Amino acid sequence: MTDRDHTDDPAETQGVRLQKVLAQAGVGSRRACEILIDEGRVEVNRRVVTEQGVRIDPDRDVVHVDGSRIPPPRRHAYLAFNKPRGVVSTMDDPEGRPTVTDYLPGRSDRLFHVGRLDTDTEGLLLLTNDGDFAHKLAHPSYEVPKTYLAQVTGVMDRATVTRLRKGITLPDGPVRPDRLKVVSRAADKCMVEIVLHEGRNHIVRRMLEAMGHPVRRLARTAVGPVQLGRLPVGETKELSREELGALLELLDRRS
Ligand code: URA
């Protein structure tokens, strides 16, 4: 952040006025953003800024309004994709199976998927062309929680729920969900919601199978703060400012 005064010439390196950064991020008109600054609702690098005309580096300085992270100007694409069952989590499949690319006609911005879902799993897959972002989000050390909805065979009893919540040991090591609950029950099946912050292969299927409840269908419904919501199967949407800001915040807190 810098408070040196000069023009908004993009050739200059001394920064961009804070109210302009906020307005360009869609927070409101410049005037409305000045009022937010006056009211002490804007922070730069976690310090409240009430002075008008402060210049920041929009790519480096971290801006919050009312505690919500305002992402830097987008130089990359960030999309949510509702992957259908049967689609391979890859951009190109030598065996000719349906891939993510088939759902991105006309896009030439070299998107790739963040992590993977099993071919049989549907739901939220994030797509981007920001390598650093993708790497952090997929890296186990960032412990990004992912939410899954599993339809399993059999009705899970309380003892099984308790055992799973405490954690079980699979052949490749222990696993303990952040949260687990049975959300609906029928005669011979039930739906279980599981939040996990790790991504070993087939981890949800293996956990539930190990407890005698093979998975019939599996969907990912959230990645960190990003919810699948009502995004239709096979469709993509740009992440909103709030969603991207919340993801960046989560990655920052864990780095
Ligand atoms: N766990 C699984 O078993 N499959 C997935 O696709 C994701 C998590």
Coordinates of C-alpha atoms and ligand atoms in Angstrom, one line a residue:
M1 CA 0.0 0.0 0.0
T2 CA 1.2 3.5 -0.7
D3 CA -0.2 6.9 0.0
R4 CA 1.9 8.7 -2.6
D5 CA -0.3 10.9 -4.8
H6 CA -0.2 10.8 -8.5
T7 CA -2.4 10.0 -11.5
D8 CA -4.2 6.8 -12.3
D9 CA -2.0 6.3 -15.3
P10 CA -1.7 2.5 -15.6
A11 CA 1.9 2.9 -16.6
E12 CA 2.7 4.1 -13.1
T13 CA 3.6 1.6 -10.5
Q14 CA 2.6 3.5 -7.4
G15 CA -0.8 1.9 -7.2
V16 CA -4.5 2.5 -7.8
R17 CA -6.8 4.5 -5.6
L18 CA -8.6 2.2 -3.1
Q19 CA -12.1 3.5 -4.0
K20 CA -11.4 2.7 -7.7
V21 CA -10.2 -0.8 -6.8
L22 CA -13.4 -1.4 -4.8
A23 CA -15.6 0.0 -7.5
Q24 CA -13.9 -2.1 -10.2
A25 CA -14.4 -5.2 -8.0
G26 CA -18.2 -4.4 -8.1
V27 CA -18.5 -3.3 -4.5
G28 CA -20.4 -0.2 -5.5
S29 CA -20.0 3.2 -7.2
R30 CA -16.8 5.1 -6.4
R31 CA -18.9 7.5 -4.3
A32 CA -20.4 4.5 -2.4
C33 CA -17.0 3.1 -1.9
E34 CA -15.7 6.4 -0.5
I35 CA -18.5 6.3 2.0
L36 CA -17.5 2.7 3.0
I37 CA -14.0 4.0 3.5
D38 CA -15.2 6.9 5.6
E39 CA -17.3 4.6 7.7
G40 CA -14.2 2.5 8.6
R41 CA -15.5 -0.6 6.9
V42 CA -12.5 -1.1 4.6
E43 CA -9.3 -2.8 5.5
V44 CA -6.1 -3.1 3.6
N45 CA -3.7 -5.7 4.8
R46 CA -5.9 -6.0 7.9
R47 CA -5.6 -2.4 8.8
V48 CA -8.6 -0.1 8.6
V49 CA -8.2 2.7 6.1
T50 CA -10.4 5.8 6.6
E51 CA -8.3 8.2 4.6
Q52 CA -9.4 8.9 1.0
G53 CA -7.1 8.6 -1.9
V54 CA -4.9 5.8 -0.5
R55 CA -3.3 3.9 -3.3
I56 CA -2.8 0.2 -3.2
D57 CA -1.3 -2.5 -5.4
P58 CA -4.6 -4.4 -6.3
D59 CA -2.7 -7.6 -7.1
R60 CA -0.8 -7.8 -3.8
D61 CA -2.6 -5.8 -1.2
V62 CA -5.3 -7.7 0.6
V63 CA -8.6 -5.8 0.8
H64 CA -11.6 -6.6 3.0
V65 CA -14.9 -4.8 3.2
D66 CA -17.0 -5.5 6.3
G67 CA -14.6 -8.5 6.9
S68 CA -15.2 -10.0 3.5
R69 CA -12.2 -10.5 1.2
I70 CA -12.3 -8.6 -2.1
P71 CA -10.4 -10.6 -4.6
P72 CA -7.8 -8.9 -6.8
P73 CA -8.8 -8.1 -10.4
R74 CA -9.3 -11.3 -12.3
R75 CA -6.4 -12.2 -14.5
H76 CA -7.6 -15.8 -14.6
A77 CA -10.8 -17.7 -14.9
Y78 CA -12.4 -19.4 -11.9
L79 CA -15.4 -21.6 -12.6
A80 CA -17.7 -24.1 -10.8
F81 CA -18.6 -27.1 -12.9
N82 CA -21.4 -29.6 -12.1
K83 CA -19.7 -32.7 -13.4
P84 CA -22.1 -35.4 -14.6
R85 CA -21.6 -39.0 -13.7
G86 CA -19.7 -40.8 -16.4
V87 CA -17.4 -37.9 -17.2
V88 CA -13.7 -38.5 -16.6
S89 CA -11.9 -35.8 -14.5
T90 CA -9.5 -35.0 -17.2
M91 CA -9.3 -32.5 -20.1
D92 CA -8.4 -35.1 -22.6
D93 CA -8.9 -38.9 -22.6
P94 CA -7.0 -41.1 -24.9
E95 CA -9.7 -43.7 -24.6
G96 CA -12.3 -41.2 -26.0
R97 CA -14.5 -41.1 -22.9
P98 CA -16.4 -37.9 -22.2
T99 CA -14.2 -35.4 -20.5
V100 CA -14.5 -32.0 -18.9
T101 CA -13.5 -30.3 -22.1
D102 CA -16.7 -31.6 -23.8
Y103 CA -18.6 -29.2 -21.5
L104 CA -16.5 -26.2 -22.3
P105 CA -17.2 -25.6 -26.0
G106 CA -15.5 -22.5 -27.5
R107 CA -13.3 -21.8 -24.5
S108 CA -9.8 -21.3 -25.4
D109 CA -8.5 -20.1 -22.0
R110 CA -6.7 -23.4 -21.1
L111 CA -8.8 -24.3 -18.1
F112 CA -7.9 -27.3 -16.0
H113 CA -9.7 -29.0 -13.1
V114 CA -8.7 -28.6 -9.4
G115 CA -8.3 -32.1 -8.1
R116 CA -10.5 -34.9 -9.3
L117 CA -13.7 -36.7 -8.8
D118 CA -14.2 -40.4 -9.6
T119 CA -15.8 -40.9 -13.0
D120 CA -18.9 -42.2 -11.2
T121 CA -19.0 -39.2 -8.9
E122 CA -21.0 -36.2 -9.9
G123 CA -21.0 -32.7 -8.5
L124 CA -18.7 -29.7 -7.9
L125 CA -15.4 -29.6 -9.7
L126 CA -13.6 -26.2 -9.8
L127 CA -11.9 -25.2 -13.0
T128 CA -9.3 -22.5 -13.4
N129 CA -6.3 -21.5 -15.4
D130 CA -4.5 -20.1 -12.3
G131 CA -1.8 -22.7 -11.5
D132 CA -0.9 -21.3 -8.1
F133 CA -4.5 -21.2 -6.9
A134 CA -5.2 -24.8 -8.2
H135 CA -2.0 -26.1 -6.6
K136 CA -2.9 -24.6 -3.2
L137 CA -6.5 -25.7 -3.3
A138 CA -5.6 -29.3 -4.2
H139 CA -2.7 -29.5 -1.8
P140 CA -3.4 -31.6 1.4
S141 CA -1.6 -29.1 3.6
Y142 CA -4.3 -26.5 2.9
E143 CA -6.9 -28.9 4.3
V144 CA -9.7 -27.5 2.2
P145 CA -12.9 -29.1 3.4
K146 CA -15.1 -30.8 0.8
T147 CA -18.7 -31.8 1.3
Y148 CA -20.1 -35.0 -0.2
L149 CA -23.6 -36.5 -0.3
A150 CA -23.6 -40.3 -0.5
Q151 CA -26.5 -42.6 -1.1
V152 CA -25.5 -45.9 0.5
T153 CA -27.0 -49.3 0.7
G154 CA -28.6 -50.1 4.1
V155 CA -29.7 -47.8 6.9
M156 CA -26.7 -46.6 9.0
D157 CA -27.3 -47.2 12.7
R158 CA -26.1 -44.9 15.5
A159 CA -23.1 -47.1 16.4
T160 CA -21.8 -46.9 12.9
V161 CA -22.2 -43.1 12.7
T162 CA -20.3 -42.8 16.0
R163 CA -17.5 -45.1 14.9
L164 CA -17.1 -43.2 11.6
R165 CA -17.1 -39.9 13.4
K166 CA -14.3 -41.0 15.7
G167 CA -12.4 -42.2 12.6
I168 CA -11.6 -45.6 11.2
T169 CA -8.4 -47.1 9.8
L170 CA -8.3 -48.1 6.1
P171 CA -5.4 -50.1 4.6
D172 CA -3.6 -46.9 3.7
G173 CA -4.1 -45.2 7.0
P174 CA -6.6 -43.6 9.3
V175 CA -9.4 -41.3 8.1
R176 CA -11.7 -39.1 10.2
P177 CA -14.4 -36.9 8.7
D178 CA -14.7 -33.3 9.9
R179 CA -18.4 -33.9 10.0
L180 CA -20.8 -36.7 9.2
K181 CA -24.6 -37.0 9.5
V182 CA -27.3 -39.2 8.1
V183 CA -29.6 -36.8 6.3
S184 CA -32.4 -39.2 5.2
R185 CA -33.4 -42.8 5.6
A186 CA -35.5 -45.2 3.5
A187 CA -36.3 -48.9 3.9
D188 CA -33.0 -50.2 2.4
K189 CA -30.8 -47.1 1.9
C190 CA -29.9 -43.8 3.4
M191 CA -28.2 -40.5 2.5
V192 CA -25.1 -39.5 4.4
E193 CA -23.5 -36.1 4.3
I194 CA -19.7 -36.1 4.9
V195 CA -17.2 -33.3 5.2
L196 CA -13.6 -34.3 4.7
H197 CA -10.5 -32.2 4.2
E198 CA -8.4 -34.8 2.5
G199 CA -8.5 -36.3 -0.9
R200 CA -7.1 -39.8 -1.0
N201 CA -8.4 -41.9 -3.9
H202 CA -12.0 -43.1 -3.5
I203 CA -11.8 -42.1 0.1
V204 CA -15.6 -41.6 0.7
R205 CA -16.5 -44.8 -1.1
R206 CA -13.9 -46.8 0.8
M207 CA -14.9 -45.4 4.2
L208 CA -18.5 -46.2 3.8
E209 CA -17.9 -49.6 2.2
A210 CA -15.6 -50.5 5.1
M211 CA -18.6 -50.0 7.4
G212 CA -20.8 -52.2 5.4
H213 CA -22.6 -49.5 3.4
P214 CA -21.5 -49.5 -0.2
V215 CA -22.0 -46.2 -2.0
R216 CA -24.7 -46.3 -4.7
R217 CA -24.4 -42.6 -5.7
L218 CA -21.9 -40.0 -4.7
A219 CA -22.0 -36.2 -5.3
R220 CA -19.7 -33.4 -4.1
T221 CA -21.8 -30.5 -3.0
A222 CA -19.2 -28.0 -1.8
V223 CA -15.5 -27.2 -1.9
G224 CA -14.7 -25.0 1.1
P225 CA -17.1 -22.1 0.9
V226 CA -18.2 -22.7 -2.7
Q227 CA -21.6 -24.6 -2.8
L228 CA -22.8 -26.5 -5.8
G229 CA -26.3 -25.0 -5.2
R230 CA -28.7 -25.2 -8.1
L231 CA -26.1 -25.3 -10.8
P232 CA -27.6 -27.7 -13.4
V233 CA -25.7 -30.9 -14.2
G234 CA -23.2 -30.4 -17.0
E235 CA -23.1 -26.6 -16.6
T236 CA -20.5 -24.1 -15.5
K237 CA -20.6 -20.7 -13.8
E238 CA -18.1 -18.1 -12.9
L239 CA -17.4 -18.0 -9.2
S240 CA -18.9 -14.9 -7.6
R241 CA -16.7 -12.2 -6.0
E242 CA -17.9 -13.5 -2.6
E243 CA -17.1 -17.2 -3.4
L244 CA -13.6 -16.4 -4.8
G245 CA -12.9 -14.0 -1.9
A246 CA -13.9 -16.6 0.6
L247 CA -11.7 -19.3 -1.1
L248 CA -8.7 -16.9 -1.2
E249 CA -9.2 -16.1 2.5
L250 CA -9.3 -19.8 3.4
L251 CA -6.0 -20.4 1.4
D252 CA -4.4 -17.4 3.0
R253 CA -5.3 -18.5 6.5
R254 CA -3.8 -21.9 6.0
S255 CA -0.6 -20.8 4.2
Ligands
URA1 N1 -14.3 -39.8 -2.5 C1 -14.6 -40.7 -3.4 O1 -14.7 -41.9 -3.0 N2 -14.8 -40.4 -4.7 C2 -14.7 -39.1 -5.1 O2 -14.9 -38.9 -6.3 C3 -14.4 -38.1 -4.2 C4 -14.1 -38.5 -2.9

